[in-house]
């Protein structure tokens, strides 16, 4: 098999699946730990297989407990490349979603399978998404302006993993005792030279630059060269930009991804994101006539209102930055709240799906998306449509007939223009 990946949240996993597909690679994304037979069948039929996880939100010990068995499953498929799909903003910390621990576990997983101990290529850039790495420093766009990562308005104040350092080698060096180096793009004279530089680096992992798709393709080809000479998979860490680069180095002939799907009717949005971008999207939906209200935690009253609105053909957004508990009291923050929001959101979606009120659902927030998808009982996901840019509509596969075939858009908090919800509602079914 060409490649396998573990995604540290669901939105990132979906993006990886999309980036591979753009270069003709067939794929399947599993939700949580798949059955061995299902995984083997997918590997035989597809170019790439992924497991969507939640490591991004976990403490180091929990992260290792989640990641190690998943990587062992993927290594057993004998992929040429094994990717840990990380967020394109590299947001992580020693205590939450530690990419340093990821590097340690990934190197160990390859070694346990008898693989070659190589420096781990690290590429977080995703130029078509406004993410760039230059001389080891990372930059991210927001509302048309490119900021150094530690000055980007959203990421510098992220509630779980605020980014206070743009030098990625320094940032990741706080998360592991392993040596982290960087290799700047002027050295990318050819994939062969880059592969040689990576293979001979004394560091345990190497941050790679990318400003455009040409850089991504050179990196992908260099990793392919390393894989050709390696015993076992080459372990890599990076964004959907890395997924695109890996597949661009070995493009396949395949049918283009559809731009619209068969789902129709009103749209239900459930949000666990507190980002300003998601709030702007909710406000734009309200201006377009959607019902927008706080997600009710522990009360069925909100669900009844949602079902009535959807039944009348009106699309609905349920927000969490102003979520309220059963007593009408505003709620704060923390892991317990995340679980509560996900449970409430999944409850609304299940009721709406089982009553036939909607077949198209948008879930906002990477951590929320992963939890809601699990709570819905979906065991795997495939691409239904890619209407534009990095927006991808997924088809859920589940034992529950109400959930099977449900169309999901799993959206990171920062992703999308202000009119995203209305544009999705307007897609032809």
mmCIF file of C-alpha atoms in Angstrom, residues 87 97-98 100 125 133 144 149 160 179 203 223 225 261 266 321 327 329 348 362 365 369 381 391 394-396 402-403:
data_model
loop_
_atom_site.group_PDB
_atom_site.id
_atom_site.type_symbol
_atom_site.label_atom_id
_atom_site.label_comp_id
_atom_site.label_asym_id
_atom_site.label_seq_id
_atom_site.Cartn_x
_atom_site.Cartn_y
_atom_site.Cartn_z
ATOM 1 C CA UNK A 87 -2.906 20.474 12.137
ATOM 2 C CA UNK A 97 -1.523 17.067 21.772
ATOM 3 C CA UNK A 98 2.258 16.844 22.192
ATOM 4 C CA UNK A 100 7.109 15.731 20.596
ATOM 5 C CA UNK A 125 2.890 24.071 5.520
ATOM 6 C CA UNK A 133 7.012 27.652 6.659
ATOM 7 C CA UNK A 144 -6.615 37.731 4.042
ATOM 8 C CA UNK A 149 2.225 32.085 13.923
ATOM 9 C CA UNK A 160 -6.082 24.916 24.646
ATOM 10 C CA UNK A 179 16.961 16.783 18.876
ATOM 11 C CA UNK A 203 18.521 15.045 14.334
ATOM 12 C CA UNK A 223 10.175 10.983 1.074
ATOM 13 C CA UNK A 225 13.076 8.143 -2.356
ATOM 14 C CA UNK A 261 -24.003 15.239 -3.736
ATOM 15 C CA UNK A 266 -32.443 22.045 5.277
ATOM 16 C CA UNK A 321 -19.828 30.022 22.592
ATOM 17 C CA UNK A 327 -31.042 25.765 34.168
ATOM 18 C CA UNK A 329 -26.962 29.206 32.954
ATOM 19 C CA UNK A 348 -29.677 16.720 18.321
ATOM 20 C CA UNK A 362 -22.170 20.544 9.543
ATOM 21 C CA UNK A 365 -14.653 22.371 15.758
ATOM 22 C CA UNK A 369 -16.263 16.779 15.139
ATOM 23 C CA UNK A 381 -16.287 7.833 6.126
ATOM 24 C CA UNK A 391 -14.487 21.990 1.770
ATOM 25 C CA UNK A 394 -18.492 13.111 3.651
ATOM 26 C CA UNK A 395 -20.770 10.109 3.549
ATOM 27 C CA UNK A 396 -21.134 8.320 6.877
ATOM 28 C CA UNK A 402 -30.674 6.804 10.045
ATOM 29 C CA UNK A 403 -26.954 7.605 10.203
#
